[in-house]
Tab-separated table of C-alpha atoms and ligand atoms in Angstrom:
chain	number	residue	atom	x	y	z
P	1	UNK	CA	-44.780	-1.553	50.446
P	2	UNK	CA	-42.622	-4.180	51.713
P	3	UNK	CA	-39.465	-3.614	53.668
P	4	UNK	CA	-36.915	-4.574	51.064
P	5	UNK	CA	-38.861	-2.175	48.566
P	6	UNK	CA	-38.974	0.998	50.919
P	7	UNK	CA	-35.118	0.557	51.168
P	8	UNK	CA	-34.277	0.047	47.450
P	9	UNK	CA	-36.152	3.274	46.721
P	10	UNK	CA	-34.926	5.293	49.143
P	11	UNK	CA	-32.535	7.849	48.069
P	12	UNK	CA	-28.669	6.546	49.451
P	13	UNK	CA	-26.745	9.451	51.398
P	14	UNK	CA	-22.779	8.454	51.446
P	15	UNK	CA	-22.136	10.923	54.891
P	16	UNK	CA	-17.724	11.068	55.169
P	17	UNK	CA	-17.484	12.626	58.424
P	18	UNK	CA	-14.513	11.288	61.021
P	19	UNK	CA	-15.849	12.067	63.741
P	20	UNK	CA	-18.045	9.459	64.962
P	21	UNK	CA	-20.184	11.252	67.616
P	22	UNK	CA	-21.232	13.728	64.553
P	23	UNK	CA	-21.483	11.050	62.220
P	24	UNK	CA	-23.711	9.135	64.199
P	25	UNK	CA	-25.879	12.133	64.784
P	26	UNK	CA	-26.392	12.672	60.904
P	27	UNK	CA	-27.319	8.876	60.446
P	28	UNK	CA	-29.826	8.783	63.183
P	29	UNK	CA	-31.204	12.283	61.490
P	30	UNK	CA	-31.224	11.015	58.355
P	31	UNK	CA	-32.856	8.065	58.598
P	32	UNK	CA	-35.649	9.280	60.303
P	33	UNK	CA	-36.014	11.445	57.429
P	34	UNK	CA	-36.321	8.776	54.945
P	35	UNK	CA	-33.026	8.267	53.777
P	36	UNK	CA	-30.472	5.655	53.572
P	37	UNK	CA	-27.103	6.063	55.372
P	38	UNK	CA	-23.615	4.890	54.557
P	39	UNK	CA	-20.516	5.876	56.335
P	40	UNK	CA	-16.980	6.617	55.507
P	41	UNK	CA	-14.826	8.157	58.133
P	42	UNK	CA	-11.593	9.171	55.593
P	43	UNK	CA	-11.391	9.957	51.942
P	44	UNK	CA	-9.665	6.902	50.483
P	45	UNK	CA	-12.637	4.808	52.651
P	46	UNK	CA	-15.457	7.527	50.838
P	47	UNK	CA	-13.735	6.920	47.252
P	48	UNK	CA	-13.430	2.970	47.997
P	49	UNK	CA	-17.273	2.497	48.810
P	50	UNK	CA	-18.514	5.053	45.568
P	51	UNK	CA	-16.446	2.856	43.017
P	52	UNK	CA	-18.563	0.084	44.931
P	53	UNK	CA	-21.932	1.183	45.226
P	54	UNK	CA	-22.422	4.718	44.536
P	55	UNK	CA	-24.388	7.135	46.813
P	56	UNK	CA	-27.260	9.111	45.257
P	57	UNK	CA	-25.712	12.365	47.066
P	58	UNK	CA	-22.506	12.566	48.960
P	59	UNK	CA	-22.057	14.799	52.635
P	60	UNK	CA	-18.568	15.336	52.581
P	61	UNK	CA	-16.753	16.635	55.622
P	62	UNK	CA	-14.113	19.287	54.365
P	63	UNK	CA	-11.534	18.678	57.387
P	64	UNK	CA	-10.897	14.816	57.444
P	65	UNK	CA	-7.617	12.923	58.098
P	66	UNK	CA	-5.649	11.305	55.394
P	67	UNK	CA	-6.968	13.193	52.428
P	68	UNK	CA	-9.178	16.294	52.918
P	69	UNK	CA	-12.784	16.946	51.455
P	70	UNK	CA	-11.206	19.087	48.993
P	71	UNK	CA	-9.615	16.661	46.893
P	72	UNK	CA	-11.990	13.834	47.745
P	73	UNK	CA	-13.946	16.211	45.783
P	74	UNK	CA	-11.610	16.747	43.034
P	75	UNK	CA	-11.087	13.474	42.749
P	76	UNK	CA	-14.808	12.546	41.894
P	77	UNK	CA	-14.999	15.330	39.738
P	78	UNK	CA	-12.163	14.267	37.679
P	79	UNK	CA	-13.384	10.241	37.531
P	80	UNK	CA	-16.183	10.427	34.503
P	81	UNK	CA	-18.754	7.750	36.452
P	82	UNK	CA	-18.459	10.533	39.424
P	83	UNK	CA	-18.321	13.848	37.439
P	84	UNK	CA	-22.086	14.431	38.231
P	85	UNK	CA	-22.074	13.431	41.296
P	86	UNK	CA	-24.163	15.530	44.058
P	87	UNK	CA	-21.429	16.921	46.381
P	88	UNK	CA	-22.626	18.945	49.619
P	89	UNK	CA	-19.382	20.220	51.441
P	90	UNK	CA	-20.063	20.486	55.112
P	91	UNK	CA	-17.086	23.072	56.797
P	92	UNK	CA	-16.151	24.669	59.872
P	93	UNK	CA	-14.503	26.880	57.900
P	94	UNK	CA	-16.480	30.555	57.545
P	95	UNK	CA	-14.048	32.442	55.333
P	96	UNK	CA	-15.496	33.458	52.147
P	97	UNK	CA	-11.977	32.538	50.173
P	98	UNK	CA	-12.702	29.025	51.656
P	99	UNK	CA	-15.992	28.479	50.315
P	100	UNK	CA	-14.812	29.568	46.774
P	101	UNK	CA	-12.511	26.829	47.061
P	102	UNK	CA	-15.126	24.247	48.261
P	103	UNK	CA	-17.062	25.335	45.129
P	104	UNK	CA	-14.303	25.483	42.429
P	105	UNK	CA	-13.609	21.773	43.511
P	106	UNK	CA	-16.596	21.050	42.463
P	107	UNK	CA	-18.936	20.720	45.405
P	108	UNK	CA	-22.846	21.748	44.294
P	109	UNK	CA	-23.095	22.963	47.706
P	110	UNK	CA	-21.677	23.774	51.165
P	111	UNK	CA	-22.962	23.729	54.438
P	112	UNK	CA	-21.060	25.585	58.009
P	113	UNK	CA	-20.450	23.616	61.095
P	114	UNK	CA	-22.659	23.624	63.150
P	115	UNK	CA	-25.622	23.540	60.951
P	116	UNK	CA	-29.493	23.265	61.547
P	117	UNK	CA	-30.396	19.534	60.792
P	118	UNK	CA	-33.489	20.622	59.248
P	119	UNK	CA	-32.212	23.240	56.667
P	120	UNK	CA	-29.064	20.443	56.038
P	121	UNK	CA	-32.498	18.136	55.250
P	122	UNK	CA	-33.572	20.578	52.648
P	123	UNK	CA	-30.082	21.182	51.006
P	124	UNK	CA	-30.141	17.591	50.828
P	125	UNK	CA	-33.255	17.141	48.940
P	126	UNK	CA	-33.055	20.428	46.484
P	127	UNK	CA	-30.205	18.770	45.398
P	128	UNK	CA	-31.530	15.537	44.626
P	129	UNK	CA	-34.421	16.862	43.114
P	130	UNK	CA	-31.930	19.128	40.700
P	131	UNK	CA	-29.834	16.499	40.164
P	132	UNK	CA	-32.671	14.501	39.229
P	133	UNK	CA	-34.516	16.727	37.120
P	134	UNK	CA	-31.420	17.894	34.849
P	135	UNK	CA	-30.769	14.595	32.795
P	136	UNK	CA	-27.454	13.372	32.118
P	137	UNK	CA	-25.985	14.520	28.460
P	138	UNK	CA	-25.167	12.417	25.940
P	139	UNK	CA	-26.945	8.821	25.015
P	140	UNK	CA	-28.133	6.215	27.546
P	141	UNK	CA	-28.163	2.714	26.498
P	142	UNK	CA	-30.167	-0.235	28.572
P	143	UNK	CA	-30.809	-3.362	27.113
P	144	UNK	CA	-31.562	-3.692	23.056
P	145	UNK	CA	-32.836	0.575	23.766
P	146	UNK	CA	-30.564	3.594	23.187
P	147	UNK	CA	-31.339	6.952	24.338
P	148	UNK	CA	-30.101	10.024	22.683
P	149	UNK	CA	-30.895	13.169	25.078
P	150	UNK	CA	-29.250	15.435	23.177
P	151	UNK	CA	-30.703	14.652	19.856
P	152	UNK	CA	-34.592	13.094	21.712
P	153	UNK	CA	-33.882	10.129	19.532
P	154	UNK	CA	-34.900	6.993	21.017
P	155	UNK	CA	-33.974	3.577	18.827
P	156	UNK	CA	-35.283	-0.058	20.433
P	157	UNK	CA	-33.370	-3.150	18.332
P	158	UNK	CA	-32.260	-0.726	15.646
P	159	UNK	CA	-35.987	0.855	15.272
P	160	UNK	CA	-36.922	5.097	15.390
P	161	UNK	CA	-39.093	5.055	18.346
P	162	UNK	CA	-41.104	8.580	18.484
P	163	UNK	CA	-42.016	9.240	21.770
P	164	UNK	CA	-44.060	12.167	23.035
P	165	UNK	CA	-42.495	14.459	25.667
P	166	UNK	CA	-43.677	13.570	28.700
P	167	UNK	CA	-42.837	9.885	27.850
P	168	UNK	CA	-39.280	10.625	26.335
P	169	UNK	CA	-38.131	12.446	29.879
P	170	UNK	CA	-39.927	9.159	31.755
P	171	UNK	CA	-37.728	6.915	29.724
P	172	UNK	CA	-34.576	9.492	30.551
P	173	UNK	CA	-35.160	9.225	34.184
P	174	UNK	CA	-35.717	5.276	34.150
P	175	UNK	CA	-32.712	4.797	32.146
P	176	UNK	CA	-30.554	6.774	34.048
P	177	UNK	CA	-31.507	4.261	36.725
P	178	UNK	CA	-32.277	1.370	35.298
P	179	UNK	CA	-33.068	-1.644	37.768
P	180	UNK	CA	-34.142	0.909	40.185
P	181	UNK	CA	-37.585	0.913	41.801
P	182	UNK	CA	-39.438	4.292	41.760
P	183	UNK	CA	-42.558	5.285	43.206
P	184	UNK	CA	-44.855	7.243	41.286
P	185	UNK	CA	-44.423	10.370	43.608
P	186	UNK	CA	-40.848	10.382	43.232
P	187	UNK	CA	-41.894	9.939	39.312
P	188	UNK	CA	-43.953	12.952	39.329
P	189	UNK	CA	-41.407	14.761	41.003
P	190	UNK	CA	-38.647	14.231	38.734
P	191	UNK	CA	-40.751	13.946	35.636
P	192	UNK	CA	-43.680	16.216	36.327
P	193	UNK	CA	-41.527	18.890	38.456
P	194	UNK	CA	-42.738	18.849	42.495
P	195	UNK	CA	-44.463	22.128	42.135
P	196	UNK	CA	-47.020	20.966	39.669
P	197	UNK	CA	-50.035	19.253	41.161
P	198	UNK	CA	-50.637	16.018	39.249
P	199	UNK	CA	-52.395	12.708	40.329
P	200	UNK	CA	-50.145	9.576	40.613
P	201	UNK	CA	-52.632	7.858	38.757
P	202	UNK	CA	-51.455	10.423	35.791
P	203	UNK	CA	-48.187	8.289	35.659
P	204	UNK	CA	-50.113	4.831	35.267
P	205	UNK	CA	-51.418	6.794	31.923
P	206	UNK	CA	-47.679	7.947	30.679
P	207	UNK	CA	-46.325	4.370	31.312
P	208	UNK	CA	-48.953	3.077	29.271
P	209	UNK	CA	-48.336	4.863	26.533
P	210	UNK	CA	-44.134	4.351	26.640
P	211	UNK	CA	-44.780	0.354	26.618
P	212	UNK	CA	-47.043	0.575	23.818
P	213	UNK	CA	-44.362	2.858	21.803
P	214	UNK	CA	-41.369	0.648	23.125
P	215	UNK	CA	-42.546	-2.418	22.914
P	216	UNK	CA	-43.119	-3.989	19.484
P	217	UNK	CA	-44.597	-7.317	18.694
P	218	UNK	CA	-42.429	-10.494	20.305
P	219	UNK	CA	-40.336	-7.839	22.413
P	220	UNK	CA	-39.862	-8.003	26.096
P	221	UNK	CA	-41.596	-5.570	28.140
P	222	UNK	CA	-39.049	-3.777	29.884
P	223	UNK	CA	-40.830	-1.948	32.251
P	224	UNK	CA	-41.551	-3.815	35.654
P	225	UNK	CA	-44.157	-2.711	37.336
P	226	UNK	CA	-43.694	-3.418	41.042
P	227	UNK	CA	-46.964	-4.260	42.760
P	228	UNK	CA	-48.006	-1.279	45.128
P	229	UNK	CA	-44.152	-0.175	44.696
P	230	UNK	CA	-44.405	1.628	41.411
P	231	UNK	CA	-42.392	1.142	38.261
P	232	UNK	CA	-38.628	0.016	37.362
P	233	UNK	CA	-36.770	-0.520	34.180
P	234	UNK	CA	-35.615	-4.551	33.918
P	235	UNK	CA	-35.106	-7.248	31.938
P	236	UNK	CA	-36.196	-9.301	34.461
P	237	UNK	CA	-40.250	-9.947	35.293
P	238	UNK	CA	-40.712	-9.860	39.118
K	1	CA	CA1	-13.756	16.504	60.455
């Protein structure tokens, strides 16, 4: 996989920490682990870069100057591109009343200063694999396709699509993020589930079967396949 692949499909951790000696700590953990790091070191700064490019999960500090993690929180809960959002709250705080409030704000989970890097590493991923396995409500539109996930209706250019069920929750994930490069193991885990053993190959098979439902006669292909990369929904051929 080239370099500029292996970043684009690595999952994007927003840490908002102020201070910098911890902060640094988390990106140096972090990245060994496979993720890609961006910093904020106040609230306004955290809110500012998610309007720009938003994080696939969000560490957020609970005790930072300016604004605290609490309302950051609140605040992304409240916006509807942020409402879903995966929040962990990291605190000093131990008090039971205090991590109620972490939680009613919204947070999906919390973490206590000082924490064990690797069970902050597993935190991190349940929740991306949760938040990545439960599929947005509502409908999903990219391109000339809509996506009902409510109703499983699927319509390309106005047309019923009928789509089995493995291949409609393939299309939910890829729409959810379209232009994004996945690999088939990450694939498998959010389509498949990452307790069930299933070749890679298996999701060659699946995307063969959604381009032949999706794509009619004359229509674009819109799913990329990215040589030794894996798959991506695009307008654009590589
Ligand atoms: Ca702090």
């Amino acid at each position: 996989m080239s370099e500029a692949l292996a970043t684009l499909s690595k999952p994007v951790v927003l840490v908002v920490e102020d201070e910098a000696a911890l902060a640094m700590m988390l990106r140096y953990n972090l990245e060994k682990q496979g993720f890609r790091v961006e910093e904020a070191a106040d609230g306004p700064e955290a809110l500012m870069r998610i309007e720009e490019q938003p994080p696939d999960l969000v560490l957020l500090d609970w005790m930072l100057p300016v604004m605290s993690g609490l309302e950051v929180c609140r605040q992304l809960r409240w916006r509807s591109e942020t409402r879903h959002l995966p929040v962990i709250m990291v605190t000093a705080r131990t008090e039971d009343q205090d991590t109620i409030r972490g939680l009613n704000s919204g947070a999906d989970d919390y973490i206590t200063k000082p924490f064990n890097m690797d069970a902050l590493v597993a935190r991190i991923r349940a929740l991306l694999r949760r938040s990545n396995m439960a599929p947005a409500k509502g409908q999903l539109s990219f391109a000339d396709m809509t996506i009902d996930l409510e109703a499983h209706r699927v319509r390309r250019n106005g047309r019923a699509i009928h789509l089995g069920p493995t291949e409609f929750r393939l299309l939910a994930y890829l729409m959810q993020n379209p232009q994004r490069v996945f690999s088939r193991e990450e694939l498998l885990n959010a389509v498949w589930g990452h307790d069930i053993h299933v070749e890679p190959r298996t999701v060659d098979v699946h995307v063969r079967r959604l381009r032949k439902a999706i794509n009619s006669e004359g229509e674009r292909d819109i799913v990329r396949t990215v040589r030794s990369a894996g798959y991506a929904l695009d307008t654009e051929p590589i």
